Short mmCIF file of C-alpha atoms in Angstrom, two decimals:
data_model
loop_
_atom_site.label_atom_id
_atom_site.label_comp_id
_atom_site.label_asym_id
_atom_site.label_seq_id
_atom_site.Cartn_x
_atom_site.Cartn_y
_atom_site.Cartn_z
CA UNK V 1 23.41 6.44 0.90
CA UNK V 2 20.99 7.25 3.69
CA UNK V 3 18.22 4.73 4.33
CA UNK V 4 14.70 5.94 3.52
CA UNK V 5 12.37 6.59 6.44
CA UNK V 6 10.83 3.34 7.63
CA UNK V 7 7.25 2.74 8.79
CA UNK V 8 7.05 1.75 12.44
CA UNK V 9 4.71 -1.22 12.92
CA UNK V 10 2.38 -1.06 15.91
CA UNK V 11 0.40 -3.82 17.59
CA UNK V 12 -2.59 -2.86 15.42
CA UNK V 13 -0.67 -2.75 12.13
CA UNK V 14 1.72 -5.69 12.70
CA UNK V 15 -0.49 -8.19 10.74
CA UNK V 16 -0.34 -5.87 7.71
CA UNK V 17 3.48 -5.67 7.84
CA UNK V 18 3.85 -9.42 8.48
CA UNK V 19 1.73 -10.16 5.40
CA UNK V 20 3.66 -7.57 3.37
CA UNK V 21 6.90 -9.36 4.27
CA UNK V 22 5.31 -12.48 2.73
CA UNK V 23 4.24 -10.47 -0.36
CA UNK V 24 0.54 -10.35 0.55
CA UNK V 25 -1.94 -7.53 1.19
CA UNK V 26 -3.97 -7.82 4.39
CA UNK V 27 -6.85 -5.47 5.15
CA UNK V 28 -9.30 -5.28 8.01
CA UNK V 29 -12.90 -6.36 7.37
CA UNK V 30 -15.80 -5.52 9.66
CA UNK V 31 -17.57 -8.65 10.92
CA UNK V 32 -20.82 -6.69 11.28
CA UNK V 33 -21.20 -4.82 7.98
CA UNK V 34 -18.42 -6.23 5.77
CA UNK V 35 -16.63 -2.91 5.13
CA UNK V 36 -12.91 -3.06 4.37
CA UNK V 37 -10.78 -0.69 6.42
CA UNK V 38 -7.19 0.51 6.79
CA UNK V 39 -5.05 -1.55 9.18
CA UNK V 40 -4.89 1.19 11.79
CA UNK V 41 -8.68 1.64 12.04
CA UNK V 42 -9.78 1.09 15.66
CA UNK V 43 -13.38 0.58 14.54
CA UNK V 44 -15.40 0.30 11.35
CA UNK V 45 -15.67 3.69 9.60
CA UNK V 46 -19.26 2.89 8.52
CA UNK V 47 -21.03 1.16 11.42
CA UNK V 48 -18.51 1.97 14.21
CA UNK V 49 -18.27 -1.69 15.23
CA UNK V 50 -15.06 -2.75 16.94
CA UNK V 51 -15.34 -6.18 15.28
CA UNK V 52 -12.56 -5.70 12.72
CA UNK V 53 -10.29 -8.59 11.78
CA UNK V 54 -7.25 -8.80 9.53
CA UNK V 55 -7.98 -10.85 6.42
CA UNK V 56 -5.99 -11.49 3.23
CA UNK V 57 -7.06 -9.35 0.28
CA UNK V 58 -6.87 -11.09 -3.08
CA UNK V 59 -8.79 -8.49 -5.08
CA UNK V 60 -7.44 -6.00 -7.58
CA UNK V 61 -5.49 -2.85 -6.93
CA UNK V 62 -6.11 0.06 -9.31
CA UNK V 63 -3.91 2.99 -10.27
CA UNK V 64 -5.44 6.25 -9.04
CA UNK V 65 -2.62 8.59 -9.96
CA UNK V 66 1.12 8.99 -10.16
CA UNK V 67 3.82 11.55 -9.76
CA UNK V 68 7.55 11.76 -10.16
CA UNK V 69 9.56 13.23 -7.31
CA UNK V 70 12.26 15.47 -8.73
CA UNK V 71 13.52 16.72 -5.38
CA UNK V 72 14.77 14.09 -2.90
CA UNK V 73 12.29 13.40 -0.10
CA UNK V 74 15.15 12.31 2.16
CA UNK V 75 18.93 12.61 2.07
CA UNK V 76 20.42 10.27 -0.51
CA UNK V 77 17.21 9.46 -2.38
CA UNK V 78 17.78 8.94 -6.08
CA UNK V 79 15.67 11.18 -8.30
CA UNK V 80 13.64 11.12 -10.40
CA UNK V 81 11.57 8.79 -8.21
CA UNK V 82 8.19 7.68 -9.65
CA UNK V 83 5.48 7.09 -7.03
CA UNK V 84 2.01 5.64 -7.61
CA UNK V 85 -1.21 6.22 -5.71
CA UNK V 86 -3.31 3.05 -5.78
CA UNK V 87 -6.77 2.17 -4.49
CA UNK V 88 -8.40 -1.09 -3.52
CA UNK V 89 -10.98 -1.94 -6.18
CA UNK V 90 -13.48 -3.26 -3.62
CA UNK V 91 -13.03 -0.21 -1.37
CA UNK V 92 -11.72 2.84 -3.24
CA UNK V 93 -11.59 4.83 0.01
CA UNK V 94 -8.47 2.81 0.90
CA UNK V 95 -5.33 4.26 -0.67
CA UNK V 96 -1.92 2.63 -0.85
CA UNK V 97 1.17 4.55 -1.93
CA UNK V 98 3.74 2.51 -3.84
CA UNK V 99 7.19 3.08 -5.21
CA UNK V 100 7.46 2.67 -8.98
CA UNK V 101 11.22 2.39 -9.55
CA UNK V 102 10.85 1.13 -13.13
CA UNK V 103 8.23 3.80 -13.97
CA UNK V 104 5.78 1.10 -15.07
CA UNK V 105 2.76 3.38 -14.51
CA UNK V 106 4.05 6.02 -16.95
CA UNK V 107 1.82 4.70 -19.77
CA UNK V 108 -1.14 3.58 -17.65
CA UNK V 109 -4.36 5.54 -17.25
CA UNK V 110 -6.08 6.01 -13.89
CA UNK V 111 -8.23 2.97 -13.16
CA UNK V 112 -5.76 0.53 -14.73
CA UNK V 113 -5.15 -2.58 -12.63
CA UNK V 114 -1.61 -2.89 -11.25
CA UNK V 115 0.27 -5.55 -9.36
CA UNK V 116 1.75 -4.70 -5.98
CA UNK V 117 4.77 -6.43 -4.60
CA UNK V 118 6.69 -5.65 -1.44
CA UNK V 119 10.40 -5.00 -1.10
CA UNK V 120 12.32 -4.60 2.13
CA UNK V 121 15.21 -2.21 1.51
CA UNK V 122 18.16 -3.19 3.66
CA UNK V 123 16.04 -5.88 5.35
CA UNK V 124 13.78 -3.25 6.90
CA UNK V 125 10.01 -2.95 6.81
CA UNK V 126 8.62 -4.06 3.41
CA UNK V 127 7.38 -1.21 1.22
CA UNK V 128 4.75 -1.44 -1.53
CA UNK V 129 6.25 -1.42 -5.02
CA UNK V 130 4.52 -1.46 -8.41
CA UNK V 131 5.16 -4.80 -10.06
CA UNK V 132 3.48 -4.13 -13.42
CA UNK V 133 0.07 -4.18 -15.04
CA UNK V 134 -2.24 -6.82 -13.59
#
C-alpha cells in the first residue's frame, strides 16, 4: 500500500508537529491581543503583531462537519474513508481536519465536542484522528 501524503514541518510549524507527536494540540497565541492563530501565521490576524508564541491548547474541539471519501485521495487509500472538519471552541476560525477511521462522528451533530488524538502512520508525521466524543 502506498503511504499517504505527509505534511512537511517547517521551522514555523515544528512546535505544532512536536506537540502532535506527544498527543497534544499547540496553537499560537498573540501576546498583544490574545488571539489564537494557526501555527503557520507569521503575525496575528487581528492586530498584526508579530508577538505570537506556541502554547498548549487544552480547550475543546468541536465537530463542524464530516464527509466520507468514496474515491481514494491517493493510491492505495482504503475507502470509504470518513474525514471530520473540526474547529477550536475558543477560536472557531481555526479549522483542523481529522481522520475518522472508526466513523465515530457518523451520529454526532455539528457543534458536538470531539476528542482528537494523533497517529503517526509508518512512523511519519502525526496526523489528527478523531478519538471519540469528548
